[in-house]
């Protein structure tokens, strides 16, 4: 009895991405919905019918109704794919919450909600053991009941839960403890977990799939789903990651001692295979530059801006090292005096440093941005 399925989690549909400009927020929200189609394509290409979404399907417990209808529309557009949805800590199963809204609009087939901790046979000889969350935090392990669930010999047992595996560095964001030896205790053939947004193998049978579309700069290997093959009860599963992400999120941090160090910023971006229109970049520069270099850095910044769909450029920790003589080139004794004053204050004040940078740009005819 073999069984193949896809394990994914942490879709966080409806995440607002409030710190981004409006146009980018729209793209990032849309990418989270679009990934449904890419996952369905992965399933169909491998003749897989079942997709397990291990919690945090929605970003919040009360999303706007159109977030729910949009997702249900995407899910039901793929005939032949059965989606198994599990509440997580972001979208716990509480009365009057998002799952009541989903239930009322459930398509006639293709979408299964697992709102109670009840084993269910999802295919012949395949039993799913879900551990839905009913609260954002729990003191007890919601998967403990799986140990006592009896199934017939030869039946495949798949655990399905959302939370933090204990003793694994407190990973994940849910305050829900899960015993890392649950797969052995409950004789699970596979344990599909959600919460940690990166792909992580806990044991041969226990995996976090990570989010199929990254939602932040965390360097934890997000952006794929897991294709899982169970050959027979008790056998070690074959787990194959498949990339599904649209956007690559990249955070770079470069300390500059001279302007030539800034080449590293460009080189790192040019080395990426992921196309620039699908990169979300955060670049932080620190260190010290002189006035002429500060002006050259503006050109670097403009090049970087063209190497991503969104670039968050932070140089608030970069210090301008200026000689008083530099300011005489402004051609105005008044401006030079102000610049000298700002330079003295910049030692203790970021605002004075930023004002000096802007004054320098302005005095050199470069505008004030
Ligand atoms: Mn979570």
mmCIF file of C-alpha atoms and ligand atoms in Angstrom:
data_model
loop_
_atom_site.group_PDB
_atom_site.id
_atom_site.type_symbol
_atom_site.label_atom_id
_atom_site.label_comp_id
_atom_site.label_asym_id
_atom_site.label_seq_id
_atom_site.Cartn_x
_atom_site.Cartn_y
_atom_site.Cartn_z
ATOM 1 C CA UNK A 1 0.000 0.000 0.000
ATOM 2 C CA UNK A 2 1.828 3.099 -1.149
ATOM 3 C CA UNK A 3 0.625 6.652 -0.800
ATOM 4 C CA UNK A 4 2.002 9.922 -2.168
ATOM 5 C CA UNK A 5 0.995 13.381 -1.018
ATOM 6 C CA UNK A 6 2.187 16.970 -0.712
ATOM 7 C CA UNK A 7 3.019 18.536 2.637
ATOM 8 C CA UNK A 8 2.891 22.312 2.945
ATOM 9 C CA UNK A 9 2.061 24.843 5.707
ATOM 10 C CA UNK A 10 2.109 28.468 6.808
ATOM 11 C CA UNK A 11 0.363 29.969 3.802
ATOM 12 C CA UNK A 12 -0.638 32.997 5.948
ATOM 13 C CA UNK A 13 -3.210 34.081 3.351
ATOM 14 C CA UNK A 14 -4.221 37.707 3.902
ATOM 15 C CA UNK A 15 -0.942 38.777 5.498
ATOM 16 C CA UNK A 16 -0.986 42.576 5.174
ATOM 17 C CA UNK A 17 2.759 43.304 4.706
ATOM 18 C CA UNK A 18 2.127 46.690 6.287
ATOM 19 C CA UNK A 19 5.729 47.885 6.214
ATOM 20 C CA UNK A 20 5.866 47.844 2.411
ATOM 21 C CA UNK A 21 4.701 50.439 -0.150
ATOM 22 C CA UNK A 22 1.124 49.871 -1.385
ATOM 23 C CA UNK A 23 2.081 48.450 -4.786
ATOM 24 C CA UNK A 24 4.479 45.917 -3.255
ATOM 25 C CA UNK A 25 1.947 44.895 -0.589
ATOM 26 C CA UNK A 26 -0.507 44.002 -3.332
ATOM 27 C CA UNK A 27 2.115 41.886 -5.122
ATOM 28 C CA UNK A 28 3.130 40.037 -1.971
ATOM 29 C CA UNK A 29 -0.468 39.299 -0.993
ATOM 30 C CA UNK A 30 -1.233 38.117 -4.516
ATOM 31 C CA UNK A 31 1.843 35.866 -4.558
ATOM 32 C CA UNK A 32 0.499 34.012 -1.506
ATOM 33 C CA UNK A 33 -2.728 33.255 -3.374
ATOM 34 C CA UNK A 34 -0.977 32.422 -6.633
ATOM 35 C CA UNK A 35 1.161 29.777 -4.960
ATOM 36 C CA UNK A 36 -2.009 27.651 -4.674
ATOM 37 C CA UNK A 37 -1.941 27.201 -8.452
ATOM 38 C CA UNK A 38 1.742 26.317 -8.462
ATOM 39 C CA UNK A 39 1.215 23.705 -5.728
ATOM 40 C CA UNK A 40 -1.716 22.227 -7.670
ATOM 41 C CA UNK A 41 0.539 22.013 -10.740
ATOM 42 C CA UNK A 42 3.187 20.147 -8.726
ATOM 43 C CA UNK A 43 0.503 17.732 -7.504
ATOM 44 C CA UNK A 44 -0.941 17.108 -10.961
ATOM 45 C CA UNK A 45 2.479 16.609 -12.562
ATOM 46 C CA UNK A 46 3.183 13.858 -10.011
ATOM 47 C CA UNK A 47 -0.360 12.393 -10.149
ATOM 48 C CA UNK A 48 -0.836 13.324 -6.491
ATOM 49 C CA UNK A 49 -4.366 13.901 -5.167
ATOM 50 C CA UNK A 50 -3.852 14.958 -1.555
ATOM 51 C CA UNK A 51 -2.283 18.189 -0.284
ATOM 52 C CA UNK A 52 -1.848 18.670 3.482
ATOM 53 C CA UNK A 53 -1.630 22.276 4.746
ATOM 54 C CA UNK A 54 -0.326 22.004 8.300
ATOM 55 C CA UNK A 55 -1.792 25.115 9.888
ATOM 56 C CA UNK A 56 -1.699 28.901 9.555
ATOM 57 C CA UNK A 57 -3.597 28.698 6.298
ATOM 58 C CA UNK A 58 -4.806 32.230 7.107
ATOM 59 C CA UNK A 59 -2.729 34.990 8.643
ATOM 60 C CA UNK A 60 -5.391 35.870 11.189
ATOM 61 C CA UNK A 61 -8.365 34.375 12.999
ATOM 62 C CA UNK A 62 -10.742 36.969 11.494
ATOM 63 C CA UNK A 63 -9.621 37.889 7.985
ATOM 64 C CA UNK A 64 -11.877 39.961 5.706
ATOM 65 C CA UNK A 65 -14.471 37.779 3.985
ATOM 66 C CA UNK A 66 -12.955 38.352 0.549
ATOM 67 C CA UNK A 67 -9.720 36.754 1.769
ATOM 68 C CA UNK A 68 -11.704 33.576 2.513
ATOM 69 C CA UNK A 69 -13.665 33.617 -0.740
ATOM 70 C CA UNK A 70 -10.526 34.292 -2.777
ATOM 71 C CA UNK A 71 -8.736 31.316 -1.238
ATOM 72 C CA UNK A 72 -11.710 28.973 -1.627
ATOM 73 C CA UNK A 73 -11.997 30.038 -5.248
ATOM 74 C CA UNK A 74 -8.347 29.199 -5.865
ATOM 75 C CA UNK A 75 -8.607 25.831 -4.083
ATOM 76 C CA UNK A 76 -11.722 24.676 -5.873
ATOM 77 C CA UNK A 77 -10.332 25.620 -9.296
ATOM 78 C CA UNK A 78 -8.203 22.467 -9.320
ATOM 79 C CA UNK A 79 -10.368 19.435 -9.873
ATOM 80 C CA UNK A 80 -8.856 16.202 -8.673
ATOM 81 C CA UNK A 81 -6.829 17.835 -5.900
ATOM 82 C CA UNK A 82 -8.039 17.342 -2.325
ATOM 83 C CA UNK A 83 -6.850 20.072 0.053
ATOM 84 C CA UNK A 84 -6.639 19.230 3.762
ATOM 85 C CA UNK A 85 -6.765 22.382 5.889
ATOM 86 C CA UNK A 86 -5.679 22.522 9.542
ATOM 87 C CA UNK A 87 -6.069 25.481 11.950
ATOM 88 C CA UNK A 88 -2.804 26.833 13.401
ATOM 89 C CA UNK A 89 -1.932 29.479 15.974
ATOM 90 C CA UNK A 90 -2.623 32.350 13.555
ATOM 91 C CA UNK A 91 -6.013 30.931 12.599
ATOM 92 C CA UNK A 92 -7.169 28.797 15.564
ATOM 93 C CA UNK A 93 -10.549 27.065 15.386
ATOM 94 C CA UNK A 94 -12.633 29.321 17.626
ATOM 95 C CA UNK A 95 -16.369 29.835 17.441
ATOM 96 C CA UNK A 96 -17.254 32.824 15.292
ATOM 97 C CA UNK A 97 -13.783 32.761 13.723
ATOM 98 C CA UNK A 98 -12.507 32.211 10.226
ATOM 99 C CA UNK A 99 -13.285 28.480 10.115
ATOM 100 C CA UNK A 100 -17.006 29.118 10.677
ATOM 101 C CA UNK A 101 -16.849 31.458 7.698
ATOM 102 C CA UNK A 102 -15.038 28.813 5.642
ATOM 103 C CA UNK A 103 -17.489 26.080 6.655
ATOM 104 C CA UNK A 104 -20.460 28.069 5.388
ATOM 105 C CA UNK A 105 -18.835 28.483 1.977
ATOM 106 C CA UNK A 106 -17.177 25.117 1.591
ATOM 107 C CA UNK A 107 -17.196 23.811 -1.984
ATOM 108 C CA UNK A 108 -18.996 20.493 -2.444
ATOM 109 C CA UNK A 109 -15.723 18.652 -2.969
ATOM 110 C CA UNK A 110 -11.979 19.094 -2.851
ATOM 111 C CA UNK A 111 -11.586 20.954 0.454
ATOM 112 C CA UNK A 112 -11.513 19.075 3.769
ATOM 113 C CA UNK A 113 -11.369 20.895 7.088
ATOM 114 C CA UNK A 114 -9.793 19.164 10.073
ATOM 115 C CA UNK A 115 -11.253 21.094 12.976
ATOM 116 C CA UNK A 116 -11.287 18.308 15.559
ATOM 117 C CA UNK A 117 -8.628 15.892 16.783
ATOM 118 C CA UNK A 118 -10.243 12.865 15.151
ATOM 119 C CA UNK A 119 -8.433 10.317 12.995
ATOM 120 C CA UNK A 120 -9.894 10.058 9.521
ATOM 121 C CA UNK A 121 -9.269 7.677 6.644
ATOM 122 C CA UNK A 122 -8.425 9.984 3.718
ATOM 123 C CA UNK A 123 -7.675 7.144 1.271
ATOM 124 C CA UNK A 124 -7.938 3.365 1.532
ATOM 125 C CA UNK A 125 -5.572 2.227 4.323
ATOM 126 C CA UNK A 126 -4.345 5.803 4.977
ATOM 127 C CA UNK A 127 -5.325 7.456 8.262
ATOM 128 C CA UNK A 128 -4.700 11.131 8.956
ATOM 129 C CA UNK A 129 -4.315 12.129 12.628
ATOM 130 C CA UNK A 130 -4.958 15.864 12.845
ATOM 131 C CA UNK A 131 -4.137 18.108 15.834
ATOM 132 C CA UNK A 132 -5.988 21.368 15.066
ATOM 133 C CA UNK A 133 -5.265 24.341 17.334
ATOM 134 C CA UNK A 134 -8.221 25.895 19.142
ATOM 135 C CA UNK A 135 -6.157 28.643 20.759
ATOM 136 C CA UNK A 136 -3.065 30.705 19.938
ATOM 137 C CA UNK A 137 -1.133 29.064 22.756
ATOM 138 C CA UNK A 138 -1.372 25.752 24.583
ATOM 139 C CA UNK A 139 0.298 24.388 27.695
ATOM 140 C CA UNK A 140 -0.119 20.767 26.614
ATOM 141 C CA UNK A 141 0.991 18.878 23.515
ATOM 142 C CA UNK A 142 -2.051 18.586 21.180
ATOM 143 C CA UNK A 143 -0.489 15.587 19.452
ATOM 144 C CA UNK A 144 -0.334 13.413 22.608
ATOM 145 C CA UNK A 145 -3.641 11.720 21.733
ATOM 146 C CA UNK A 146 -2.078 10.158 18.650
ATOM 147 C CA UNK A 147 -0.221 7.592 20.804
ATOM 148 C CA UNK A 148 -3.532 5.967 21.777
ATOM 149 C CA UNK A 149 -5.104 5.838 18.329
ATOM 150 C CA UNK A 150 -5.399 2.263 17.097
ATOM 151 C CA UNK A 151 -5.337 1.353 13.429
ATOM 152 C CA UNK A 152 -5.336 -1.975 11.604
ATOM 153 C CA UNK A 153 -1.973 -3.522 10.705
ATOM 154 C CA UNK A 154 -0.574 -2.206 7.426
ATOM 155 C CA UNK A 155 -2.493 1.071 7.611
ATOM 156 C CA UNK A 156 -0.394 4.190 6.976
ATOM 157 C CA UNK A 157 -0.513 6.718 9.858
ATOM 158 C CA UNK A 158 0.114 10.387 9.066
ATOM 159 C CA UNK A 159 0.355 12.938 11.905
ATOM 160 C CA UNK A 160 -0.774 16.467 11.021
ATOM 161 C CA UNK A 161 -0.026 19.311 13.455
ATOM 162 C CA UNK A 162 1.116 22.879 14.035
ATOM 163 C CA UNK A 163 3.502 24.001 16.782
ATOM 164 C CA UNK A 164 7.034 24.043 18.129
ATOM 165 C CA UNK A 165 9.012 20.897 18.514
ATOM 166 C CA UNK A 166 10.371 20.944 22.045
ATOM 167 C CA UNK A 167 14.103 20.930 22.544
ATOM 168 C CA UNK A 168 14.674 22.305 19.071
ATOM 169 C CA UNK A 169 15.794 25.794 20.062
ATOM 170 C CA UNK A 170 12.254 27.057 20.629
ATOM 171 C CA UNK A 171 11.837 27.344 16.877
ATOM 172 C CA UNK A 172 8.632 28.622 15.305
ATOM 173 C CA UNK A 173 6.311 31.325 16.539
ATOM 174 C CA UNK A 174 3.576 29.257 18.172
ATOM 175 C CA UNK A 175 3.581 28.717 21.927
ATOM 176 C CA UNK A 176 2.462 25.143 21.342
ATOM 177 C CA UNK A 177 4.780 22.363 22.506
ATOM 178 C CA UNK A 178 5.109 19.221 20.387
ATOM 179 C CA UNK A 179 7.138 16.209 21.480
ATOM 180 C CA UNK A 180 9.895 15.613 18.884
ATOM 181 C CA UNK A 181 9.594 11.856 19.501
ATOM 182 C CA UNK A 182 5.881 11.822 18.641
ATOM 183 C CA UNK A 183 6.576 9.986 15.380
ATOM 184 C CA UNK A 184 8.017 7.039 17.337
ATOM 185 C CA UNK A 185 5.566 7.184 20.243
ATOM 186 C CA UNK A 186 2.512 7.254 17.968
ATOM 187 C CA UNK A 187 4.024 4.957 15.320
ATOM 188 C CA UNK A 188 3.555 7.573 12.626
ATOM 189 C CA UNK A 189 4.753 6.808 9.128
ATOM 190 C CA UNK A 190 5.062 10.551 8.552
ATOM 191 C CA UNK A 191 4.525 13.610 10.727
ATOM 192 C CA UNK A 192 3.580 16.767 8.756
ATOM 193 C CA UNK A 193 4.310 19.886 10.801
ATOM 194 C CA UNK A 194 3.701 23.580 10.318
ATOM 195 C CA UNK A 195 4.790 26.759 12.096
ATOM 196 C CA UNK A 196 8.477 27.062 11.268
ATOM 197 C CA UNK A 197 8.454 28.918 7.952
ATOM 198 C CA UNK A 198 11.603 27.219 6.702
ATOM 199 C CA UNK A 199 12.034 23.671 5.532
ATOM 200 C CA UNK A 200 13.419 21.563 8.392
ATOM 201 C CA UNK A 201 13.943 17.860 8.889
ATOM 202 C CA UNK A 202 13.436 16.873 12.524
ATOM 203 C CA UNK A 203 13.775 13.124 11.876
ATOM 204 C CA UNK A 204 13.330 10.718 8.950
ATOM 205 C CA UNK A 205 9.574 10.936 9.492
ATOM 206 C CA UNK A 206 9.046 14.380 10.966
ATOM 207 C CA UNK A 207 9.382 17.486 8.795
ATOM 208 C CA UNK A 208 8.464 21.141 8.709
ATOM 209 C CA UNK A 209 7.689 21.934 5.080
ATOM 210 C CA UNK A 210 8.213 25.678 5.470
ATOM 211 C CA UNK A 211 6.087 28.289 3.701
ATOM 212 C CA UNK A 212 5.616 27.730 -0.049
ATOM 213 C CA UNK A 213 5.985 31.470 -0.630
ATOM 214 C CA UNK A 214 8.437 33.276 1.689
ATOM 215 C CA UNK A 215 6.992 36.066 3.833
ATOM 216 C CA UNK A 216 10.091 37.595 5.345
ATOM 217 C CA UNK A 217 13.871 37.927 5.259
ATOM 218 C CA UNK A 218 14.514 35.025 7.638
ATOM 219 C CA UNK A 219 17.298 32.940 6.156
ATOM 220 C CA UNK A 220 15.653 29.602 6.858
ATOM 221 C CA UNK A 221 15.097 27.948 3.484
ATOM 222 C CA UNK A 222 11.462 28.767 2.711
ATOM 223 C CA UNK A 223 9.798 28.614 -0.692
ATOM 224 C CA UNK A 224 9.055 24.972 -1.370
ATOM 225 C CA UNK A 225 6.619 22.159 -0.674
ATOM 226 C CA UNK A 226 7.495 18.575 0.218
ATOM 227 C CA UNK A 227 6.496 15.672 -1.975
ATOM 228 C CA UNK A 228 6.181 12.672 0.352
ATOM 229 C CA UNK A 229 6.117 9.031 -0.729
ATOM 230 C CA UNK A 230 5.117 6.315 1.710
ATOM 231 C CA UNK A 231 5.833 2.870 0.288
ATOM 232 C CA UNK A 232 4.413 0.754 3.123
ATOM 233 C CA UNK A 233 3.670 0.992 6.823
ATOM 234 C CA UNK A 234 6.875 1.268 8.850
ATOM 235 C CA UNK A 235 9.116 2.128 5.882
ATOM 236 C CA UNK A 236 11.175 5.340 5.879
ATOM 237 C CA UNK A 237 9.381 7.942 3.725
ATOM 238 C CA UNK A 238 10.951 9.509 0.647
ATOM 239 C CA UNK A 239 10.737 13.289 0.993
ATOM 240 C CA UNK A 240 11.488 15.522 -1.991
ATOM 241 C CA UNK A 241 11.380 19.338 -1.822
ATOM 242 C CA UNK A 242 9.907 21.130 -4.844
ATOM 243 C CA UNK A 243 10.427 24.895 -5.293
ATOM 244 C CA UNK A 244 7.213 26.920 -5.457
ATOM 245 C CA UNK A 245 8.228 30.472 -4.486
ATOM 246 C CA UNK A 246 7.728 33.468 -6.708
ATOM 247 C CA UNK A 247 9.802 35.901 -4.656
ATOM 248 C CA UNK A 248 13.292 35.559 -3.291
ATOM 249 C CA UNK A 249 13.786 37.576 -0.123
ATOM 250 C CA UNK A 250 17.357 38.666 0.454
ATOM 251 C CA UNK A 251 18.835 40.612 3.322
ATOM 252 C CA UNK A 252 22.357 41.920 2.916
ATOM 253 C CA UNK A 253 24.421 43.831 5.411
ATOM 254 C CA UNK A 254 27.717 45.377 4.352
ATOM 255 C CA UNK A 255 30.222 47.329 6.446
ATOM 256 C CA UNK A 256 32.083 49.871 4.311
ATOM 257 C CA UNK A 257 35.588 51.105 4.989
ATOM 258 C CA UNK A 258 35.892 52.573 1.497
ATOM 259 C CA UNK A 259 33.571 52.924 -1.481
ATOM 260 C CA UNK A 260 35.156 49.922 -3.198
ATOM 261 C CA UNK A 261 33.555 47.729 -0.533
ATOM 262 C CA UNK A 262 30.185 48.703 -2.009
ATOM 263 C CA UNK A 263 30.987 46.572 -5.088
ATOM 264 C CA UNK A 264 30.169 43.563 -2.927
ATOM 265 C CA UNK A 265 26.551 44.708 -2.708
ATOM 266 C CA UNK A 266 26.188 44.745 -6.486
ATOM 267 C CA UNK A 267 28.175 41.543 -7.019
ATOM 268 C CA UNK A 268 26.035 39.601 -4.551
ATOM 269 C CA UNK A 269 22.886 40.649 -6.399
ATOM 270 C CA UNK A 270 24.303 40.019 -9.863
ATOM 271 C CA UNK A 271 25.284 36.495 -8.796
ATOM 272 C CA UNK A 272 21.659 35.558 -8.097
ATOM 273 C CA UNK A 273 19.883 33.392 -10.631
ATOM 274 C CA UNK A 274 16.474 34.526 -9.418
ATOM 275 C CA UNK A 275 15.317 37.306 -11.789
ATOM 276 C CA UNK A 276 15.498 40.836 -10.426
ATOM 277 C CA UNK A 277 11.759 41.509 -10.793
ATOM 278 C CA UNK A 278 11.152 38.686 -8.336
ATOM 279 C CA UNK A 279 13.539 39.821 -5.598
ATOM 280 C CA UNK A 280 12.629 41.557 -2.362
ATOM 281 C CA UNK A 281 15.833 43.054 -1.008
ATOM 282 C CA UNK A 282 16.889 44.666 2.237
ATOM 283 C CA UNK A 283 20.317 46.300 2.104
ATOM 284 C CA UNK A 284 21.944 47.798 5.178
ATOM 285 C CA UNK A 285 25.227 49.636 4.865
ATOM 286 C CA UNK A 286 27.300 50.710 7.835
ATOM 287 C CA UNK A 287 30.856 51.923 8.399
ATOM 288 C CA UNK A 288 32.475 55.196 7.361
ATOM 289 C CA UNK A 289 32.869 57.031 4.074
ATOM 290 C CA UNK A 290 34.295 60.404 3.145
ATOM 291 C CA UNK A 291 32.333 63.051 1.299
ATOM 292 C CA UNK A 292 33.387 62.055 -2.209
ATOM 293 C CA UNK A 293 32.645 58.392 -1.461
ATOM 294 C CA UNK A 294 29.278 59.278 -0.003
ATOM 295 C CA UNK A 295 28.354 60.807 -3.327
ATOM 296 C CA UNK A 296 29.609 57.705 -5.190
ATOM 297 C CA UNK A 297 27.474 55.573 -2.905
ATOM 298 C CA UNK A 298 24.408 57.322 -4.280
ATOM 299 C CA UNK A 299 25.193 55.800 -7.669
ATOM 300 C CA UNK A 300 25.541 52.367 -6.065
ATOM 301 C CA UNK A 301 22.198 52.827 -4.362
ATOM 302 C CA UNK A 302 20.531 53.644 -7.661
ATOM 303 C CA UNK A 303 22.003 50.529 -9.285
ATOM 304 C CA UNK A 304 20.786 48.369 -6.404
ATOM 305 C CA UNK A 305 17.296 49.860 -6.715
ATOM 306 C CA UNK A 306 17.153 48.437 -10.238
ATOM 307 C CA UNK A 307 18.214 44.962 -9.099
ATOM 308 C CA UNK A 308 15.087 44.120 -7.115
ATOM 309 C CA UNK A 309 11.305 44.520 -7.331
ATOM 310 C CA UNK A 310 11.540 46.166 -3.943
ATOM 311 C CA UNK A 311 14.679 47.411 -2.227
ATOM 312 C CA UNK A 312 14.725 48.637 1.327
ATOM 313 C CA UNK A 313 17.969 50.620 1.562
ATOM 314 C CA UNK A 314 19.178 51.584 5.027
ATOM 315 C CA UNK A 315 22.286 53.691 5.505
ATOM 316 C CA UNK A 316 21.297 55.231 8.812
ATOM 317 C CA UNK A 317 24.296 53.570 10.465
ATOM 318 C CA UNK A 318 26.772 54.876 7.908
ATOM 319 C CA UNK A 319 29.006 57.683 9.175
ATOM 320 C CA UNK A 320 30.250 60.525 7.038
ATOM 321 C CA UNK A 321 33.902 61.320 7.663
ATOM 322 C CA UNK A 322 34.432 64.889 6.469
ATOM 323 C CA UNK A 323 37.353 67.303 6.662
ATOM 324 C CA UNK A 324 36.437 70.892 7.391
ATOM 325 C CA UNK A 325 38.162 71.818 4.117
ATOM 326 C CA UNK A 326 35.593 69.735 2.214
ATOM 327 C CA UNK A 327 32.874 72.151 3.232
ATOM 328 C CA UNK A 328 34.665 75.213 1.772
ATOM 329 C CA UNK A 329 33.947 73.694 -1.660
ATOM 330 C CA UNK A 330 30.271 74.435 -1.036
ATOM 331 C CA UNK A 331 31.045 78.006 -2.055
ATOM 332 C CA UNK A 332 29.076 79.467 0.834
ATOM 333 C CA UNK A 333 30.654 80.405 4.169
ATOM 334 C CA UNK A 334 27.230 80.082 5.818
ATOM 335 C CA UNK A 335 26.684 76.537 4.541
ATOM 336 C CA UNK A 336 30.253 75.595 5.451
ATOM 337 C CA UNK A 337 29.697 76.837 9.010
ATOM 338 C CA UNK A 338 26.450 74.868 9.305
ATOM 339 C CA UNK A 339 28.190 71.785 7.945
ATOM 340 C CA UNK A 340 31.002 72.105 10.501
ATOM 341 C CA UNK A 341 28.403 72.372 13.273
ATOM 342 C CA UNK A 342 26.495 69.339 12.003
ATOM 343 C CA UNK A 343 29.718 67.360 11.717
ATOM 344 C CA UNK A 344 30.504 68.060 15.388
ATOM 345 C CA UNK A 345 26.973 67.081 16.442
ATOM 346 C CA UNK A 346 26.934 63.977 14.239
ATOM 347 C CA UNK A 347 29.149 62.164 16.742
ATOM 348 C CA UNK A 348 26.180 61.951 19.114
ATOM 349 C CA UNK A 349 23.232 62.526 16.790
ATOM 350 C CA UNK A 350 22.066 60.432 13.831
ATOM 351 C CA UNK A 351 19.803 63.307 12.829
ATOM 352 C CA UNK A 352 22.773 65.681 12.544
ATOM 353 C CA UNK A 353 24.646 63.076 10.486
ATOM 354 C CA UNK A 354 21.695 62.651 8.121
ATOM 355 C CA UNK A 355 21.284 66.436 7.873
ATOM 356 C CA UNK A 356 24.955 66.733 6.954
ATOM 357 C CA UNK A 357 24.567 64.082 4.266
ATOM 358 C CA UNK A 358 21.570 65.867 2.770
ATOM 359 C CA UNK A 359 23.256 69.263 2.974
ATOM 360 C CA UNK A 360 26.284 67.826 1.206
ATOM 361 C CA UNK A 361 24.163 66.371 -1.560
ATOM 362 C CA UNK A 362 22.284 69.619 -1.958
ATOM 363 C CA UNK A 363 25.410 71.745 -1.988
ATOM 364 C CA UNK A 364 26.822 69.515 -4.705
ATOM 365 C CA UNK A 365 23.697 69.937 -6.803
ATOM 366 C CA UNK A 366 22.502 66.339 -6.358
ATOM 367 C CA UNK A 367 19.109 67.094 -4.891
ATOM 368 C CA UNK A 368 17.807 66.067 -1.504
ATOM 369 C CA UNK A 369 16.817 62.447 -1.321
HETATM 370 MN MN1 LIG B 1 2.325 29.342 13.376
#
